[in-house]
């Protein structure tokens, strides 16, 4: 229950993240003017889903661009992970760093590899690879991808065979979803905010 | 009555209701919500969420148009909607269809009652 309109509008701005900035600002200004005198504020998620159903122009991303984005992310995440772990390997033994250095570095390297996709998709809706190729991950209702959705859509990456089977679904499902996109109720779309590469 | 059926009935008539209200005077979003609630004596129970997508759809279709109005003092500007000529034509068509529909359903219900 939101009692403060400014806080409500901030939440609403997050919900409408994938609208072009000028349209989003116009809608928020309209809502601010209208709801200043409202006795109760509607739930931002519910209102956002309804508005996005009319306003968000969704264009599903093709397999090629998605695969390329994944390749870029894979290289970047491995590079960052290695950057954390490499110093441990390079320091000569036996006078090498103690466990207090090794463990945090190794954990950071592993965490980078594991968290790379869910972290970026849940926080900003795009991994660096997707950002470079003008792609975004959104919920089927156009709202931002949640942490839960970001983790679910990453499950097949735990096993190589599952990863491949999962990816093949992009060619068959009408919304060009991987199987675990379907489970997570997410879509990979062309960034609808404009200024991106055309498919 | 099944809540889903009521929802569908409201959805099907909301465009006509909004066009009708805007044909009387220009209004902003929340004003429309309040007016619909007042005149329908709460029957519509319209949440803002259902209103804005319809307003944007009507605006995109050229049936209504909007203009921003600055308010005195530090008030936030408001977006007022009014009906266009195309919207008035559409309203007339919708009204005729609605009246025909109501008459037909009344006849059907009345016929059932007489059995």
mmCIF file of C-alpha atoms in Angstrom:
data_model
loop_
_atom_site.group_PDB
_atom_site.id
_atom_site.type_symbol
_atom_site.label_atom_id
_atom_site.label_comp_id
_atom_site.label_asym_id
_atom_site.label_seq_id
_atom_site.Cartn_x
_atom_site.Cartn_y
_atom_site.Cartn_z
ATOM 1 C CA UNK A 1 0.000 0.000 0.000
ATOM 2 C CA UNK A 2 1.586 3.249 -1.144
ATOM 3 C CA UNK A 3 0.735 6.406 0.782
ATOM 4 C CA UNK A 4 3.302 8.660 -0.811
ATOM 5 C CA UNK A 5 2.781 9.575 -4.470
ATOM 6 C CA UNK A 6 6.478 10.295 -5.101
ATOM 7 C CA UNK A 7 7.502 6.828 -3.913
ATOM 8 C CA UNK A 8 4.657 5.316 -5.943
ATOM 9 C CA UNK A 9 5.807 7.183 -9.064
ATOM 10 C CA UNK A 10 9.396 5.974 -8.583
ATOM 11 C CA UNK A 11 8.128 2.403 -8.461
ATOM 12 C CA UNK A 12 5.949 3.068 -11.496
ATOM 13 C CA UNK A 13 8.958 4.471 -13.405
ATOM 14 C CA UNK A 14 10.795 1.195 -12.737
ATOM 15 C CA UNK A 15 7.816 -0.803 -13.954
ATOM 16 C CA UNK A 16 7.660 1.237 -17.170
ATOM 17 C CA UNK A 17 11.442 0.964 -17.713
ATOM 18 C CA UNK A 18 11.168 -0.403 -21.256
ATOM 19 C CA UNK A 19 9.005 2.370 -22.657
ATOM 20 C CA UNK A 20 10.840 5.072 -24.637
ATOM 21 C CA UNK A 21 11.914 7.725 -22.112
ATOM 22 C CA UNK A 22 9.749 10.550 -23.499
ATOM 23 C CA UNK A 23 6.588 8.417 -23.535
ATOM 24 C CA UNK A 24 7.311 7.063 -20.049
ATOM 25 C CA UNK A 25 7.821 10.592 -18.696
ATOM 26 C CA UNK A 26 4.592 11.760 -20.318
ATOM 27 C CA UNK A 27 2.626 8.911 -18.721
ATOM 28 C CA UNK A 28 4.208 9.544 -15.325
ATOM 29 C CA UNK A 29 3.406 13.256 -15.531
ATOM 30 C CA UNK A 30 -0.185 12.424 -16.415
ATOM 31 C CA UNK A 31 -0.458 9.986 -13.506
ATOM 32 C CA UNK A 32 1.062 12.529 -11.122
ATOM 33 C CA UNK A 33 -1.512 15.146 -12.174
ATOM 34 C CA UNK A 34 -4.413 12.686 -11.992
ATOM 35 C CA UNK A 35 -3.596 10.765 -8.852
ATOM 36 C CA UNK A 36 -2.649 13.723 -6.651
ATOM 37 C CA UNK A 37 -6.242 13.795 -5.463
ATOM 38 C CA UNK A 38 -6.947 10.045 -5.534
ATOM 39 C CA UNK A 39 -7.998 8.490 -2.246
ATOM 40 C CA UNK A 40 -6.122 5.258 -2.974
ATOM 41 C CA UNK A 41 -3.321 4.483 -5.381
ATOM 42 C CA UNK A 42 -3.578 1.503 -7.719
ATOM 43 C CA UNK A 43 -0.924 -1.211 -7.483
ATOM 44 C CA UNK A 44 1.996 -0.096 -9.680
ATOM 45 C CA UNK A 45 2.587 -3.598 -11.084
ATOM 46 C CA UNK A 46 -1.076 -4.037 -12.075
ATOM 47 C CA UNK A 47 -1.406 -0.582 -13.623
ATOM 48 C CA UNK A 48 1.959 -0.944 -15.394
ATOM 49 C CA UNK A 49 0.970 -4.289 -16.924
ATOM 50 C CA UNK A 50 -2.238 -2.762 -18.290
ATOM 51 C CA UNK A 51 -0.493 0.324 -19.664
ATOM 52 C CA UNK A 52 2.330 -1.733 -21.179
ATOM 53 C CA UNK A 53 -0.184 -4.003 -22.913
ATOM 54 C CA UNK A 54 -1.147 -0.966 -25.002
ATOM 55 C CA UNK A 55 2.059 1.036 -25.093
ATOM 56 C CA UNK A 56 5.003 -1.347 -25.362
ATOM 57 C CA UNK A 57 5.924 -2.297 -28.917
ATOM 58 C CA UNK A 58 7.441 -5.747 -28.493
ATOM 59 C CA UNK A 59 9.641 -7.243 -31.202
ATOM 60 C CA UNK A 60 11.141 -10.619 -30.350
ATOM 61 C CA UNK A 61 14.872 -11.015 -30.943
ATOM 62 C CA UNK A 62 16.082 -13.629 -33.420
ATOM 63 C CA UNK A 63 18.303 -16.590 -32.640
ATOM 64 C CA UNK A 64 21.409 -15.191 -34.351
ATOM 65 C CA UNK A 65 21.583 -11.980 -32.397
ATOM 66 C CA UNK A 66 20.800 -13.764 -29.143
ATOM 67 C CA UNK A 67 23.539 -16.322 -29.777
ATOM 68 C CA UNK A 68 26.029 -13.566 -30.555
ATOM 69 C CA UNK A 69 25.086 -11.695 -27.374
ATOM 70 C CA UNK A 70 25.563 -14.908 -25.405
ATOM 71 C CA UNK A 71 28.996 -15.382 -26.975
ATOM 72 C CA UNK A 72 30.038 -11.878 -25.971
ATOM 73 C CA UNK A 73 28.768 -12.393 -22.422
ATOM 74 C CA UNK A 74 30.481 -15.749 -22.171
ATOM 75 C CA UNK A 75 33.846 -14.255 -23.156
ATOM 76 C CA UNK A 76 33.403 -11.244 -20.855
ATOM 77 C CA UNK A 77 32.296 -13.289 -17.839
ATOM 78 C CA UNK A 78 35.163 -15.756 -18.264
ATOM 79 C CA UNK A 79 37.630 -12.872 -18.657
ATOM 80 C CA UNK A 80 36.418 -11.194 -15.468
ATOM 81 C CA UNK A 81 36.405 -14.507 -13.560
ATOM 82 C CA UNK A 82 39.937 -15.294 -14.712
ATOM 83 C CA UNK A 83 41.055 -11.792 -13.770
ATOM 84 C CA UNK A 84 40.129 -12.605 -10.168
ATOM 85 C CA UNK A 85 41.554 -16.120 -10.108
ATOM 86 C CA UNK A 86 44.710 -15.577 -12.193
ATOM 87 C CA UNK A 87 46.698 -13.710 -9.514
ATOM 88 C CA UNK A 88 46.403 -16.760 -7.278
ATOM 89 C CA UNK A 89 47.944 -18.986 -9.923
ATOM 90 C CA UNK A 90 50.686 -16.525 -10.844
ATOM 91 C CA UNK A 91 52.117 -15.995 -7.361
ATOM 92 C CA UNK A 92 55.001 -18.472 -6.844
ATOM 93 C CA UNK A 93 54.749 -21.168 -4.176
ATOM 94 C CA UNK A 94 55.449 -21.735 -1.315
ATOM 95 C CA UNK A 95 55.587 -18.049 -0.438
ATOM 96 C CA UNK A 96 52.257 -17.493 -2.246
ATOM 97 C CA UNK A 97 49.278 -15.678 -0.777
ATOM 98 C CA UNK A 98 47.555 -17.104 2.250
ATOM 99 C CA UNK A 99 44.048 -18.526 2.336
ATOM 100 C CA UNK A 100 42.710 -15.131 3.363
ATOM 101 C CA UNK A 101 43.599 -13.883 -0.112
ATOM 102 C CA UNK A 102 43.022 -17.039 -2.124
ATOM 103 C CA UNK A 103 39.520 -17.837 -0.874
ATOM 104 C CA UNK A 104 37.938 -14.393 -1.459
ATOM 105 C CA UNK A 105 39.537 -14.117 -4.903
ATOM 106 C CA UNK A 106 38.458 -17.607 -5.917
ATOM 107 C CA UNK A 107 34.938 -17.066 -4.582
ATOM 108 C CA UNK A 108 34.687 -13.751 -6.409
ATOM 109 C CA UNK A 109 35.785 -15.431 -9.632
ATOM 110 C CA UNK A 110 33.213 -18.214 -9.254
ATOM 111 C CA UNK A 111 30.474 -15.772 -8.221
ATOM 112 C CA UNK A 112 31.167 -13.686 -11.329
ATOM 113 C CA UNK A 113 30.679 -16.700 -13.584
ATOM 114 C CA UNK A 114 27.493 -17.810 -11.798
ATOM 115 C CA UNK A 115 25.922 -14.402 -11.230
ATOM 116 C CA UNK A 116 26.819 -12.693 -14.512
ATOM 117 C CA UNK A 117 23.541 -13.349 -16.351
ATOM 118 C CA UNK A 118 20.995 -13.278 -13.475
ATOM 119 C CA UNK A 119 22.585 -10.186 -11.915
ATOM 120 C CA UNK A 120 22.533 -8.026 -15.042
ATOM 121 C CA UNK A 121 19.143 -9.283 -16.241
ATOM 122 C CA UNK A 122 17.457 -8.678 -12.892
ATOM 123 C CA UNK A 123 19.124 -5.337 -12.135
ATOM 124 C CA UNK A 124 19.108 -3.598 -15.530
ATOM 125 C CA UNK A 125 17.332 -6.081 -17.790
ATOM 126 C CA UNK A 126 20.365 -6.472 -20.071
ATOM 127 C CA UNK A 127 23.692 -8.236 -19.850
ATOM 128 C CA UNK A 128 26.616 -6.309 -21.402
ATOM 129 C CA UNK A 129 26.380 -8.565 -24.474
ATOM 130 C CA UNK A 130 22.651 -7.905 -24.868
ATOM 131 C CA UNK A 131 23.247 -4.201 -24.327
ATOM 132 C CA UNK A 132 25.826 -4.131 -27.130
ATOM 133 C CA UNK A 133 23.397 -5.857 -29.493
ATOM 134 C CA UNK A 134 20.321 -3.873 -28.472
ATOM 135 C CA UNK A 135 18.483 -6.704 -26.707
ATOM 136 C CA UNK A 136 16.581 -6.806 -23.433
ATOM 137 C CA UNK A 137 14.920 -9.392 -21.209
ATOM 138 C CA UNK A 138 11.384 -8.569 -20.074
ATOM 139 C CA UNK A 139 8.470 -10.418 -18.531
ATOM 140 C CA UNK A 140 5.748 -11.612 -20.898
ATOM 141 C CA UNK A 141 3.650 -8.677 -19.663
ATOM 142 C CA UNK A 142 6.398 -6.199 -20.592
ATOM 143 C CA UNK A 143 7.383 -5.532 -16.998
ATOM 144 C CA UNK A 144 11.062 -5.754 -15.952
ATOM 145 C CA UNK A 145 12.567 -9.211 -15.445
ATOM 146 C CA UNK A 146 12.605 -10.149 -11.747
ATOM 147 C CA UNK A 147 15.358 -11.972 -9.826
ATOM 148 C CA UNK A 148 13.200 -15.097 -9.747
ATOM 149 C CA UNK A 149 12.652 -15.016 -13.500
ATOM 150 C CA UNK A 150 16.339 -14.317 -14.135
ATOM 151 C CA UNK A 151 17.342 -17.421 -12.124
ATOM 152 C CA UNK A 152 14.702 -19.702 -13.654
ATOM 153 C CA UNK A 153 15.692 -18.848 -17.247
ATOM 154 C CA UNK A 154 19.308 -19.696 -16.360
ATOM 155 C CA UNK A 155 18.573 -23.226 -15.072
ATOM 156 C CA UNK A 156 19.396 -25.033 -18.372
ATOM 157 C CA UNK A 157 22.897 -23.539 -18.352
ATOM 158 C CA UNK A 158 23.723 -25.905 -15.498
ATOM 159 C CA UNK A 159 23.851 -28.826 -17.951
ATOM 160 C CA UNK A 160 25.264 -28.762 -21.485
ATOM 161 C CA UNK A 161 22.699 -31.054 -23.115
ATOM 162 C CA UNK A 162 19.772 -29.263 -21.479
ATOM 163 C CA UNK A 163 21.217 -25.957 -22.645
ATOM 164 C CA UNK A 164 21.129 -27.060 -26.282
ATOM 165 C CA UNK A 165 17.643 -28.585 -26.133
ATOM 166 C CA UNK A 166 16.376 -25.472 -24.376
ATOM 167 C CA UNK A 167 17.805 -23.204 -27.099
ATOM 168 C CA UNK A 168 16.181 -25.151 -29.948
ATOM 169 C CA UNK A 169 12.731 -24.093 -28.708
ATOM 170 C CA UNK A 170 13.445 -20.578 -30.029
ATOM 171 C CA UNK A 171 12.736 -21.921 -33.522
ATOM 172 C CA UNK A 172 9.356 -23.418 -32.596
ATOM 173 C CA UNK A 173 7.688 -21.298 -29.919
ATOM 174 C CA UNK A 174 5.612 -18.415 -31.320
ATOM 175 C CA UNK A 175 7.233 -15.778 -29.116
ATOM 176 C CA UNK A 176 10.744 -17.058 -29.948
ATOM 177 C CA UNK A 177 11.226 -18.192 -26.355
ATOM 178 C CA UNK A 178 13.673 -20.760 -25.082
ATOM 179 C CA UNK A 179 11.879 -23.503 -23.132
ATOM 180 C CA UNK A 180 12.982 -21.930 -19.860
ATOM 181 C CA UNK A 181 11.925 -18.500 -21.084
ATOM 182 C CA UNK A 182 8.486 -20.031 -21.353
ATOM 183 C CA UNK A 183 8.748 -21.427 -17.823
ATOM 184 C CA UNK A 184 10.035 -18.113 -16.436
ATOM 185 C CA UNK A 185 7.467 -16.162 -18.520
ATOM 186 C CA UNK A 186 10.184 -13.990 -20.056
ATOM 187 C CA UNK A 187 10.919 -12.687 -23.546
ATOM 188 C CA UNK A 188 14.116 -11.530 -25.196
ATOM 189 C CA UNK A 189 13.170 -8.492 -27.239
ATOM 190 C CA UNK A 190 14.725 -5.758 -29.320
ATOM 191 C CA UNK A 191 15.302 -2.860 -26.914
ATOM 192 C CA UNK A 192 12.094 -0.846 -27.461
ATOM 193 C CA UNK A 193 13.617 2.409 -26.250
ATOM 194 C CA UNK A 194 15.100 3.049 -29.700
ATOM 195 C CA UNK A 195 18.581 3.773 -30.944
ATOM 196 C CA UNK A 196 19.428 0.125 -31.466
ATOM 197 C CA UNK A 197 20.675 -2.014 -34.323
ATOM 198 C CA UNK A 198 17.918 -3.317 -36.598
ATOM 199 C CA UNK A 199 17.429 -7.073 -36.900
ATOM 200 C CA UNK B 1 -22.946 -13.237 -11.661
ATOM 201 C CA UNK B 2 -19.571 -14.615 -12.647
ATOM 202 C CA UNK B 3 -16.988 -11.876 -12.063
ATOM 203 C CA UNK B 4 -15.312 -12.666 -15.375
ATOM 204 C CA UNK B 5 -18.546 -12.086 -17.300
ATOM 205 C CA UNK B 6 -19.091 -8.735 -15.594
ATOM 206 C CA UNK B 7 -15.515 -7.744 -16.395
ATOM 207 C CA UNK B 8 -15.999 -8.596 -20.058
ATOM 208 C CA UNK B 9 -19.239 -6.610 -20.179
ATOM 209 C CA UNK B 10 -17.472 -3.571 -18.712
ATOM 210 C CA UNK B 11 -14.530 -3.970 -21.071
ATOM 211 C CA UNK B 12 -16.829 -4.128 -24.061
ATOM 212 C CA UNK B 13 -18.679 -0.965 -23.172
ATOM 213 C CA UNK B 14 -15.890 1.169 -21.695
ATOM 214 C CA UNK B 15 -14.861 2.806 -24.970
ATOM 215 C CA UNK B 16 -18.450 3.896 -25.595
ATOM 216 C CA UNK B 17 -18.820 5.189 -22.028
ATOM 217 C CA UNK B 18 -15.591 7.205 -22.233
ATOM 218 C CA UNK B 19 -16.476 8.663 -25.635
ATOM 219 C CA UNK B 20 -19.899 9.600 -24.316
ATOM 220 C CA UNK B 21 -18.531 11.373 -21.229
ATOM 221 C CA UNK B 22 -15.896 13.199 -23.259
ATOM 222 C CA UNK B 23 -18.548 14.319 -25.754
ATOM 223 C CA UNK B 24 -20.126 16.275 -22.890
ATOM 224 C CA UNK B 25 -16.934 17.977 -21.720
ATOM 225 C CA UNK B 26 -13.173 17.563 -21.701
ATOM 226 C CA UNK B 27 -11.906 15.643 -18.694
ATOM 227 C CA UNK B 28 -8.673 14.283 -17.244
ATOM 228 C CA UNK B 29 -8.125 10.651 -16.323
ATOM 229 C CA UNK B 30 -8.995 10.612 -12.670
ATOM 230 C CA UNK B 31 -11.987 12.870 -13.310
ATOM 231 C CA UNK B 32 -13.288 10.241 -15.736
ATOM 232 C CA UNK B 33 -12.795 7.500 -13.156
ATOM 233 C CA UNK B 34 -14.723 9.504 -10.544
ATOM 234 C CA UNK B 35 -17.480 10.443 -12.989
ATOM 235 C CA UNK B 36 -17.962 6.872 -14.169
ATOM 236 C CA UNK B 37 -18.035 5.681 -10.565
ATOM 237 C CA UNK B 38 -20.555 8.363 -9.573
ATOM 238 C CA UNK B 39 -22.928 7.947 -12.507
ATOM 239 C CA UNK B 40 -22.823 4.163 -12.466
ATOM 240 C CA UNK B 41 -23.342 4.271 -8.688
ATOM 241 C CA UNK B 42 -20.249 2.138 -8.252
ATOM 242 C CA UNK B 43 -21.436 -0.489 -10.728
ATOM 243 C CA UNK B 44 -18.400 0.037 -12.946
ATOM 244 C CA UNK B 45 -15.938 0.111 -10.019
ATOM 245 C CA UNK B 46 -13.375 1.237 -12.557
ATOM 246 C CA UNK B 47 -9.754 1.043 -11.475
ATOM 247 C CA UNK B 48 -7.354 3.527 -13.047
ATOM 248 C CA UNK B 49 -5.545 0.557 -14.534
ATOM 249 C CA UNK B 50 -8.458 -0.217 -16.827
ATOM 250 C CA UNK B 51 -8.893 3.384 -17.895
ATOM 251 C CA UNK B 52 -5.505 4.493 -19.201
ATOM 252 C CA UNK B 53 -4.955 1.743 -21.788
ATOM 253 C CA UNK B 54 -8.396 2.540 -23.250
ATOM 254 C CA UNK B 55 -7.634 6.267 -23.308
ATOM 255 C CA UNK B 56 -4.307 5.662 -25.073
ATOM 256 C CA UNK B 57 -5.941 3.312 -27.562
ATOM 257 C CA UNK B 58 -8.665 5.856 -28.356
ATOM 258 C CA UNK B 59 -6.026 8.575 -28.689
ATOM 259 C CA UNK B 60 -3.915 6.437 -31.033
ATOM 260 C CA UNK B 61 -7.045 5.748 -33.083
ATOM 261 C CA UNK B 62 -7.731 9.486 -33.449
ATOM 262 C CA UNK B 63 -11.079 9.189 -31.627
ATOM 263 C CA UNK B 64 -10.015 11.474 -28.789
ATOM 264 C CA UNK B 65 -7.254 14.023 -28.495
ATOM 265 C CA UNK B 66 -5.364 15.339 -25.518
ATOM 266 C CA UNK B 67 -3.890 18.604 -24.411
ATOM 267 C CA UNK B 68 -1.861 19.560 -21.399
ATOM 268 C CA UNK B 69 -3.185 22.234 -19.107
ATOM 269 C CA UNK B 70 -0.936 24.060 -16.668
ATOM 270 C CA UNK B 71 -2.387 24.567 -13.218
ATOM 271 C CA UNK B 72 -2.053 27.596 -11.005
ATOM 272 C CA UNK B 73 0.669 27.683 -8.399
ATOM 273 C CA UNK B 74 2.889 24.636 -8.181
ATOM 274 C CA UNK B 75 0.248 22.223 -9.375
ATOM 275 C CA UNK B 76 1.370 19.484 -11.756
ATOM 276 C CA UNK B 77 0.042 19.917 -15.335
ATOM 277 C CA UNK B 78 -2.951 17.763 -16.218
ATOM 278 C CA UNK B 79 -3.669 15.940 -19.426
ATOM 279 C CA UNK B 80 -7.212 16.672 -20.585
ATOM 280 C CA UNK B 81 -8.956 14.560 -23.184
ATOM 281 C CA UNK B 82 -11.705 15.611 -25.584
ATOM 282 C CA UNK B 83 -13.518 13.754 -28.325
ATOM 283 C CA UNK B 84 -12.700 14.374 -32.012
ATOM 284 C CA UNK B 85 -15.148 14.485 -34.941
ATOM 285 C CA UNK B 86 -14.194 10.892 -35.770
ATOM 286 C CA UNK B 87 -14.844 9.999 -32.132
ATOM 287 C CA UNK B 88 -18.324 11.529 -32.274
ATOM 288 C CA UNK B 89 -19.121 9.493 -35.407
ATOM 289 C CA UNK B 90 -17.873 6.360 -33.690
ATOM 290 C CA UNK B 91 -19.951 7.175 -30.589
ATOM 291 C CA UNK B 92 -23.099 7.429 -32.684
ATOM 292 C CA UNK B 93 -22.380 4.046 -34.288
ATOM 293 C CA UNK B 94 -21.630 2.439 -30.933
ATOM 294 C CA UNK B 95 -24.801 3.858 -29.398
ATOM 295 C CA UNK B 96 -26.928 2.460 -32.235
ATOM 296 C CA UNK B 97 -25.274 -0.943 -31.921
ATOM 297 C CA UNK B 98 -25.697 -0.868 -28.156
ATOM 298 C CA UNK B 99 -29.385 0.047 -28.370
ATOM 299 C CA UNK B 100 -29.955 -2.719 -30.923
ATOM 300 C CA UNK B 101 -28.080 -5.151 -28.701
ATOM 301 C CA UNK B 102 -30.031 -4.193 -25.577
ATOM 302 C CA UNK B 103 -33.340 -4.490 -27.418
ATOM 303 C CA UNK B 104 -32.377 -7.899 -28.783
ATOM 304 C CA UNK B 105 -31.274 -9.197 -25.390
ATOM 305 C CA UNK B 106 -34.401 -7.768 -23.722
ATOM 306 C CA UNK B 107 -36.539 -9.580 -26.272
ATOM 307 C CA UNK B 108 -34.652 -12.803 -25.686
ATOM 308 C CA UNK B 109 -34.892 -12.514 -21.902
ATOM 309 C CA UNK B 110 -38.523 -11.478 -22.082
ATOM 310 C CA UNK B 111 -39.254 -14.416 -24.402
ATOM 311 C CA UNK B 112 -37.627 -16.787 -21.951
ATOM 312 C CA UNK B 113 -39.681 -15.322 -19.099
ATOM 313 C CA UNK B 114 -42.957 -15.876 -20.993
ATOM 314 C CA UNK B 115 -42.354 -19.566 -21.537
#
